[in-house]
Tab-separated table of C-alpha atoms in Angstrom:
chain	number	residue	atom	x	y	z
A	1	ILE	CA	13.487	6.206	-29.262
A	2	ASP	CA	13.977	2.623	-30.343
A	3	GLN	CA	16.379	0.034	-28.977
A	4	SER	CA	19.008	2.372	-27.541
A	5	VAL	CA	21.656	2.439	-24.763
A	6	TYR	CA	23.038	5.252	-22.930
A	7	THR	CA	25.472	5.522	-20.146
A	8	TYR	CA	26.641	8.231	-17.791
A	9	GLU	CA	24.625	11.069	-19.426
A	10	TYR	CA	22.320	13.380	-17.400
A	11	PRO	CA	19.405	13.888	-17.945
A	12	THR	CA	19.692	11.007	-20.465
A	13	VAL	CA	16.223	11.723	-21.963
A	14	SER	CA	14.447	14.957	-21.342
A	15	THR	CA	11.269	16.254	-23.040
A	16	SER	CA	8.831	19.043	-22.578
A	17	ASP	CA	5.287	19.021	-23.930
A	18	CYS	CA	6.259	16.458	-26.503
A	19	THR	CA	4.919	13.173	-27.625
A	20	LEU	CA	7.441	10.601	-26.455
A	21	TYR	CA	7.571	6.965	-27.756
A	22	VAL	CA	10.266	4.809	-26.172
A	23	ASN	CA	10.640	1.108	-26.947
A	24	GLY	CA	13.615	-1.083	-25.666
A	25	LEU	CA	15.728	1.756	-24.092
A	26	GLU	CA	18.485	0.949	-21.491
A	27	ILE	CA	20.006	3.733	-19.432
A	28	ASN	CA	23.070	3.022	-17.085
A	29	ASP	CA	24.549	5.150	-14.409
A	30	SER	CA	22.876	8.430	-15.061
A	31	SER	CA	24.118	10.902	-12.550
A	32	ASP	CA	20.550	12.104	-11.797
A	33	GLN	CA	17.395	11.686	-13.712
A	34	ALA	CA	17.526	8.953	-16.453
A	35	LEU	CA	14.249	9.980	-18.032
A	36	ARG	CA	12.366	13.175	-17.518
A	37	THR	CA	9.201	14.314	-19.242
A	38	LEU	CA	7.258	17.543	-18.566
A	39	GLY	CA	3.861	17.334	-20.220
A	40	GLY	CA	3.007	15.723	-23.405
A	41	GLU	CA	1.992	12.172	-24.357
A	42	VAL	CA	4.193	9.447	-22.900
A	43	GLU	CA	4.563	5.923	-23.994
A	44	LEU	CA	7.345	3.653	-22.514
A	45	TYR	CA	7.831	-0.037	-23.446
A	46	ASP	CA	10.613	-2.202	-21.982
A	47	VAL	CA	12.808	0.511	-20.475
A	48	VAL	CA	15.581	-0.464	-18.134
A	49	VAL	CA	17.426	1.993	-15.871
A	50	SER	CA	20.183	0.775	-13.582
A	51	GLY	CA	22.476	2.598	-11.160
A	52	GLY	CA	22.909	6.258	-11.229
A	53	GLY	CA	21.795	9.097	-8.917
A	54	SER	CA	25.371	9.773	-7.647
A	55	GLY	CA	25.222	13.403	-8.786
A	56	ASN	CA	22.411	14.179	-6.288
A	57	GLN	CA	21.268	17.222	-8.355
A	58	SER	CA	17.627	16.945	-7.526
A	59	THR	CA	15.031	14.701	-5.811
A	60	ASP	CA	13.292	13.972	-9.122
A	61	GLY	CA	12.869	10.210	-9.809
A	62	ALA	CA	15.057	8.128	-11.842
A	63	VAL	CA	12.049	8.121	-14.249
A	64	GLU	CA	10.214	11.422	-13.724
A	65	ILE	CA	6.886	12.151	-15.479
A	66	GLU	CA	5.377	15.458	-14.494
A	67	TYR	CA	2.609	17.704	-15.620
A	68	SER	CA	2.048	21.319	-14.778
A	69	SER	CA	-0.866	21.811	-17.215
A	70	GLY	CA	-3.062	19.797	-19.504
A	71	ALA	CA	-4.220	16.278	-19.138
A	72	PRO	CA	-1.778	13.498	-18.106
A	73	SER	CA	-1.237	10.833	-20.888
A	74	VAL	CA	0.870	8.114	-19.603
A	75	TYR	CA	1.254	4.418	-20.612
A	76	VAL	CA	4.026	2.341	-19.304
A	77	ALA	CA	4.295	-1.402	-20.152
A	78	GLY	CA	7.648	-2.796	-18.901
A	79	LEU	CA	9.894	-0.709	-16.680
A	80	THR	CA	12.737	-1.833	-14.614
A	81	VAL	CA	14.663	0.536	-12.440
A	82	SER	CA	17.329	-0.685	-10.023
A	83	GLY	CA	19.890	0.865	-7.734
A	84	HIS	CA	19.122	4.628	-8.207
A	85	GLN	CA	20.848	6.144	-5.167
A	86	THR	CA	19.104	9.291	-4.170
A	87	ALA	CA	15.527	9.506	-5.514
A	88	PRO	CA	12.406	7.389	-6.174
A	89	GLY	CA	12.704	4.862	-8.930
A	90	LEU	CA	9.465	6.156	-10.673
A	91	ARG	CA	7.474	9.350	-9.848
A	92	ILE	CA	4.338	10.469	-11.550
A	93	SER	CA	2.606	13.766	-10.628
A	94	SER	CA	0.416	16.597	-11.995
A	95	SER	CA	-0.182	19.891	-10.559
A	96	SER	CA	-2.914	20.453	-13.222
A	97	SER	CA	-6.595	19.746	-12.418
A	98	THR	CA	-7.394	18.358	-15.796
A	99	GLU	CA	-8.221	14.673	-15.643
A	100	GLY	CA	-6.250	12.281	-18.039
A	101	SER	CA	-5.087	8.685	-17.994
A	102	VAL	CA	-2.195	6.913	-16.400
A	103	SER	CA	-1.570	3.246	-16.898
A	104	VAL	CA	1.476	1.477	-15.515
A	105	THR	CA	1.975	-2.316	-15.852
A	106	ASP	CA	4.784	-4.766	-15.397
A	107	ALA	CA	7.154	-2.310	-13.370
A	108	ILE	CA	10.046	-3.542	-11.267
A	109	ILE	CA	11.741	-1.031	-8.889
A	110	SER	CA	14.388	-2.061	-6.567
A	111	GLY	CA	17.121	-0.434	-4.492
A	112	SER	CA	16.084	3.135	-4.913
A	113	GLY	CA	17.441	5.807	-2.407
A	114	SER	CA	13.852	6.983	-1.636
A	115	TYR	CA	10.465	5.640	-2.519
A	116	GLY	CA	10.230	2.857	-4.940
A	117	ILE	CA	7.232	4.502	-6.689
A	118	ALA	CA	5.841	7.927	-5.708
A	119	VAL	CA	2.375	9.015	-7.232
A	120	GLY	CA	0.669	12.251	-6.710
A	121	PRO	CA	-0.849	14.707	-6.824
A	122	LEU	CA	-2.711	13.296	-9.790
A	123	PRO	CA	-6.236	14.281	-10.873
A	124	GLY	CA	-9.209	12.103	-11.821
A	125	SER	CA	-9.792	8.562	-11.453
A	126	ASN	CA	-8.501	6.895	-14.613
A	127	ASN	CA	-5.132	5.884	-13.024
A	128	THR	CA	-4.303	2.259	-12.942
A	129	PHE	CA	-1.252	0.209	-11.916
A	130	SER	CA	-0.854	-3.540	-12.123
A	131	GLU	CA	1.872	-6.250	-11.806
A	132	ILE	CA	4.101	-3.916	-9.806
A	133	GLU	CA	7.145	-5.032	-7.779
A	134	SER	CA	8.966	-2.715	-5.370
A	135	THR	CA	11.590	-4.083	-3.197
A	136	GLY	CA	14.560	-2.965	-1.111
A	137	ASN	CA	13.947	0.759	-1.331
A	138	ALA	CA	15.157	3.343	1.233
A	139	SER	CA	11.582	4.520	1.957
A	140	ASP	CA	8.075	3.276	1.248
A	141	GLY	CA	7.698	0.705	-1.577
A	142	PHE	CA	4.635	2.484	-3.048
A	143	TYR	CA	3.834	6.013	-1.872
A	144	ILE	CA	0.457	7.733	-2.853
A	145	SER	CA	-0.453	11.308	-2.011
A	146	ASP	CA	-3.449	13.128	-3.200
A	147	ALA	CA	-4.509	10.752	-5.952
A	148	GLU	CA	-7.305	8.273	-6.862
A	149	ILE	CA	-5.706	5.108	-8.258
A	150	ALA	CA	-6.492	1.408	-8.725
A	151	ILE	CA	-3.855	-1.281	-8.153
A	152	GLY	CA	-4.574	-4.627	-9.715
A	153	GLU	CA	-8.054	-5.585	-11.014
A	154	GLU	CA	-10.594	-7.768	-9.315
A	155	ASP	CA	-12.602	-10.346	-11.393
A	156	THR	CA	-15.927	-10.471	-9.239
A	157	SER	CA	-16.996	-13.687	-10.920
A	158	ASP	CA	-13.821	-15.620	-10.289
A	159	PRO	CA	-11.036	-14.287	-8.020
A	160	ALA	CA	-8.570	-16.759	-9.652
A	161	ASN	CA	-8.612	-14.349	-12.752
A	162	ASN	CA	-7.754	-11.307	-10.630
A	163	THR	CA	-4.898	-9.212	-12.149
A	164	ALA	CA	-1.809	-9.041	-9.885
A	165	GLY	CA	-1.490	-5.605	-8.087
A	166	LEU	CA	1.621	-5.018	-5.955
A	167	GLN	CA	4.448	-7.024	-4.267
A	168	SER	CA	6.235	-4.718	-1.988
A	169	ALA	CA	8.827	-6.187	0.301
A	170	TYR	CA	12.114	-5.455	2.232
A	171	ASN	CA	11.600	-1.633	2.035
A	172	THR	CA	12.981	0.585	4.833
A	173	GLY	CA	9.490	2.397	5.032
A	174	HIS	CA	5.989	0.974	4.490
A	175	GLY	CA	5.084	-1.478	1.849
A	176	LEU	CA	2.161	0.733	0.755
A	177	TYR	CA	1.506	4.241	2.189
A	178	MET	CA	-1.378	6.515	1.223
A	179	VAL	CA	-2.381	9.944	2.392
A	180	ASP	CA	-5.204	12.175	1.330
A	181	SER	CA	-6.043	9.563	-1.444
A	182	THR	CA	-8.717	7.164	-2.756
A	183	VAL	CA	-7.178	3.631	-3.524
A	184	THR	CA	-8.783	0.390	-4.573
A	185	ALA	CA	-6.348	-2.501	-4.530
A	186	VAL	CA	-6.423	-6.327	-5.066
A	187	GLU	CA	-3.801	-8.972	-5.133
A	188	LEU	CA	-1.212	-7.429	-2.791
A	189	VAL	CA	1.800	-9.123	-1.228
A	190	LEU	CA	3.329	-6.741	1.519
A	191	SER	CA	5.957	-8.415	3.411
A	192	ASP	CA	9.283	-7.888	5.392
A	193	ASN	CA	9.002	-4.074	5.363
A	194	ILE	CA	10.503	-2.206	8.369
A	195	GLY	CA	7.496	-0.034	8.395
A	196	SER	CA	3.893	-1.349	8.261
A	197	GLY	CA	2.639	-3.600	5.427
A	198	ALA	CA	0.167	-0.775	4.682
A	199	GLU	CA	-0.692	2.529	6.240
A	200	ILE	CA	-3.997	4.267	5.285
A	201	ASN	CA	-3.842	7.876	6.367
A	202	ASN	CA	-6.858	10.111	5.867
A	203	SER	CA	-7.716	8.131	2.820
A	204	SER	CA	-10.445	5.952	1.599
A	205	ALA	CA	-9.323	2.488	0.708
A	206	ASP	CA	-10.681	-0.960	-0.378
A	207	LEU	CA	-7.953	-3.506	-0.095
A	208	ALA	CA	-8.800	-7.228	-1.037
A	209	TYR	CA	-6.932	-10.496	-1.507
A	210	LEU	CA	-3.810	-9.381	0.322
A	211	THR	CA	-1.027	-11.129	2.155
A	212	VAL	CA	0.641	-9.070	4.771
A	213	ALA	CA	3.485	-10.860	6.543
A	214	SER	CA	6.412	-10.186	8.787
A	215	ASN	CA	6.426	-6.484	8.802
A	216	GLY	CA	7.482	-3.938	11.417
A	217	PHE	CA	10.857	-5.215	12.409
A	218	GLY	CA	14.108	-3.534	12.502
A	219	GLY	CA	13.108	0.104	13.100
A	220	ALA	CA	13.294	2.252	16.245
A	221	THR	CA	9.683	1.049	17.164
A	222	PRO	CA	7.868	-1.925	16.055
A	223	HIS	CA	5.202	-1.429	13.379
A	224	ASP	CA	1.738	-3.029	12.580
A	225	GLY	CA	0.608	-5.204	9.659
A	226	ILE	CA	-2.044	-2.610	8.635
A	227	THR	CA	-2.563	0.831	10.091
A	228	VAL	CA	-5.923	2.787	9.432
A	229	THR	CA	-5.535	6.220	10.870
A	230	GLN	CA	-6.450	9.881	10.965
A	231	ASN	CA	-10.025	9.856	9.839
A	232	ALA	CA	-9.394	7.143	7.116
A	233	SER	CA	-12.053	4.822	5.973
A	234	ALA	CA	-11.113	1.318	4.941
A	235	ILE	CA	-12.489	-1.960	3.692
A	236	LEU	CA	-10.101	-4.905	4.362
A	237	ARG	CA	-11.417	-8.183	3.078
A	238	GLU	CA	-9.954	-11.628	1.960
A	239	ALA	CA	-6.663	-11.051	3.701
A	240	ALA	CA	-4.192	-12.933	5.785
A	241	ILE	CA	-2.077	-10.909	8.218
A	242	THR	CA	0.713	-12.743	10.019
A	243	GLY	CA	3.780	-12.210	12.069
A	244	SER	CA	3.697	-8.395	12.565
A	245	ALA	CA	6.058	-6.962	15.035
A	246	ALA	CA	3.253	-5.056	16.711
A	247	ASN	CA	-0.528	-5.420	15.930
A	248	GLY	CA	-2.023	-7.196	12.906
A	249	ILE	CA	-4.501	-4.438	12.390
A	250	VAL	CA	-4.710	-1.068	14.084
A	251	VAL	CA	-7.542	1.379	13.549
A	252	ASP	CA	-7.381	4.611	15.446
A	253	SER	CA	-7.862	8.430	15.424
A	254	ASN	CA	-11.484	8.596	14.161
A	255	ALA	CA	-11.007	6.026	11.401
A	256	ILE	CA	-13.547	3.549	10.234
A	257	ALA	CA	-12.712	0.049	9.243
A	258	ASP	CA	-15.001	-2.759	7.795
A	259	ILE	CA	-12.888	-5.959	8.164
A	260	ASP	CA	-14.407	-9.075	6.528
A	261	THR	CA	-12.987	-12.553	6.001
A	262	VAL	CA	-9.599	-11.838	7.427
A	263	SER	CA	-7.175	-13.869	9.513
A	264	SER	CA	-4.880	-11.842	11.867
A	265	ALA	CA	-2.519	-14.362	13.459
A	266	SER	CA	0.842	-14.681	15.266
A	267	ASN	CA	1.406	-10.973	15.724
A	268	GLY	CA	3.515	-9.349	18.418
A	269	LEU	CA	0.687	-7.573	20.123
A	270	HIS	CA	-3.088	-7.869	19.371
A	271	GLY	CA	-4.714	-9.338	16.333
A	272	ILE	CA	-6.842	-6.215	15.985
A	273	GLU	CA	-6.495	-3.081	18.064
A	274	GLY	CA	-9.134	-0.164	17.916
A	275	THR	CA	-8.801	3.144	19.649
A	276	ASP	CA	-11.294	6.067	19.021
A	277	ALA	CA	-12.573	4.291	15.931
A	278	THR	CA	-15.634	2.658	14.368
A	279	LEU	CA	-15.375	-1.135	13.456
A	280	SER	CA	-17.354	-3.688	11.744
A	281	ILE	CA	-15.652	-7.114	11.997
A	282	SER	CA	-17.184	-10.179	10.298
A	283	ALA	CA	-15.894	-13.682	9.657
A	284	VAL	CA	-12.508	-12.957	11.115
A	285	THR	CA	-10.116	-15.298	12.746
A	286	LEU	CA	-7.899	-13.928	15.481
A	287	GLU	CA	-5.270	-16.619	16.522
A	288	SER	CA	-2.153	-17.079	18.408
A	289	ASN	CA	-1.397	-13.424	18.937
A	290	VAL	CA	1.144	-12.492	21.765
A	291	LEU	CA	-1.635	-10.492	23.651
A	292	SER	CA	-5.332	-10.693	22.901
A	293	GLY	CA	-7.240	-11.238	19.672
A	294	LEU	CA	-9.129	-8.032	19.811
A	295	ASN	CA	-8.522	-5.041	21.916
A	296	VAL	CA	-10.885	-1.958	21.804
A	297	THR	CA	-10.709	1.339	23.647
A	298	ASN	CA	-13.405	4.097	23.160
A	299	CYS	CA	-14.732	2.391	19.963
A	300	GLN	CA	-18.114	1.909	18.256
A	301	VAL	CA	-18.326	-1.768	17.175
A	302	ASP	CA	-21.157	-1.944	14.758
A	303	THR	CA	-20.756	-5.613	14.035
A	304	LEU	CA	-18.745	-8.416	15.554
A	305	ASP	CA	-20.180	-11.466	14.029
A	306	SER	CA	-19.028	-15.052	13.222
A	307	CYS	CA	-15.501	-14.563	14.403
A	308	SER	CA	-13.004	-17.097	15.846
A	309	PHE	CA	-10.864	-16.186	18.868
A	310	THR	CA	-8.324	-19.020	19.282
A	311	SER	CA	-5.060	-19.539	21.382
A	312	ASN	CA	-4.186	-16.028	22.044
A	313	SER	CA	-1.785	-15.671	24.792
A	314	GLU	CA	-3.957	-13.331	26.861
A	315	TYR	CA	-7.750	-12.955	26.091
A	316	GLY	CA	-9.834	-13.618	23.141
A	317	MET	CA	-11.066	-9.918	23.422
A	318	VAL	CA	-10.611	-6.901	25.757
A	319	CYS	CA	-13.102	-4.069	26.004
A	320	ASP	CA	-13.217	-0.772	27.890
A	321	VAL	CA	-16.409	0.811	29.364
A	322	ALA	CA	-16.488	3.470	26.703
A	323	SER	CA	-16.815	1.034	23.863
A	324	THR	CA	-20.190	-0.028	22.529
A	325	PHE	CA	-21.354	-3.013	20.589
A	326	THR	CA	-24.430	-2.948	18.150
A	327	THR	CA	-24.463	-6.642	17.082
A	328	CYS	CA	-22.228	-9.359	18.378
A	329	SER	CA	-23.248	-12.898	17.647
A	330	GLY	CA	-22.006	-16.235	16.400
A	331	ASN	CA	-18.355	-15.922	17.696
A	332	THR	CA	-16.478	-18.675	19.173
A	333	PHE	CA	-13.584	-18.549	21.825
A	334	THR	CA	-11.179	-21.523	22.173
A	335	THR	CA	-8.204	-21.951	24.450
A	336	ASN	CA	-7.270	-18.257	24.982
A	337	THR	CA	-4.767	-18.376	27.897
A	338	LEU	CA	-6.426	-15.951	30.254
A	339	GLY	CA	-9.959	-16.446	29.254
A	340	GLU	CA	-12.650	-15.551	26.694
A	341	SER	CA	-12.721	-11.800	27.479
A	342	SER	CA	-11.876	-8.966	29.832
A	343	GLY	CA	-13.994	-5.836	30.600
A	344	CYS	CA	-16.653	-7.025	28.219
A	345	GLU	CA	-19.195	-8.371	30.657
A	346	ALA	CA	-21.925	-6.149	29.275
A	347	VAL	CA	-21.380	-7.700	25.769
A	348	THR	CA	-23.012	-10.948	24.715
A	349	CYS	CA	-20.851	-12.423	22.109
A	350	ASN	CA	-21.734	-16.165	21.816
């Protein structure tokens, strides 16, 4: 399909076990799915989908790419989906156990009636997404379930050459949500979502070079900047987390987090809160939070080194008797309103 425009038809493009090549397609106001593929090889270039979804005939995405057998083969370079009323803007999934290849770059999803992008289940590790924008959707900006994916690409020799990952903002749900998945992601901007900036649930995640700002406002309960929960394991590095409605970072429910070179400032509760968790915290700045910089309950803190606790409205750090610290050195505490620490008398942190 080359340089075509369709309006009002449903499904506008539908294929099954075919090789589909699309270049320069525009679809307007399709009543349900605009483009649906079941199996086969899929290549999409410069596809625009606007409006539609009023027929509410299914929960399939405006662009739905699905596999029930065989290896996924998906290449998307240039996709814009806006204003689809009832379902995700883009959904990619496979119930097959055969590993394939999925590559999505330069995708802009906005105003969907569900997730912006939904991925999974998806076999294998050759699944990459880059230069993604997902804004103003009625649920999570980017939802991942039972998948292993990479978002953006890190240049380990020069971070200035990192490939952009995801900008997810003004969504009714979380900016980024993952469950039962493995995710590496760099160059993320997660802001102004009603849910958390990111929630990592029973997943393994390495998130780097991220900006998380002003999340968690406007819902029934305030949300955190980043939540690591339910046996998840997360590396958080080179990050700035500011202005969350609740905590900057929460680690709980037997989760593990390695937090390195991160600032968590001006959040509505604590900079970092850990409950029933294992933490390693290095070179972290906890500043001007409404409660304390760090609050731990029943945690194993393997490392708390070279951190700065400054101008928090309660204490620099708060501990309970059930929490233990393995190493704690090189930290500074400055002008925290109620003092350096509370309940941490057995811990030497200077």
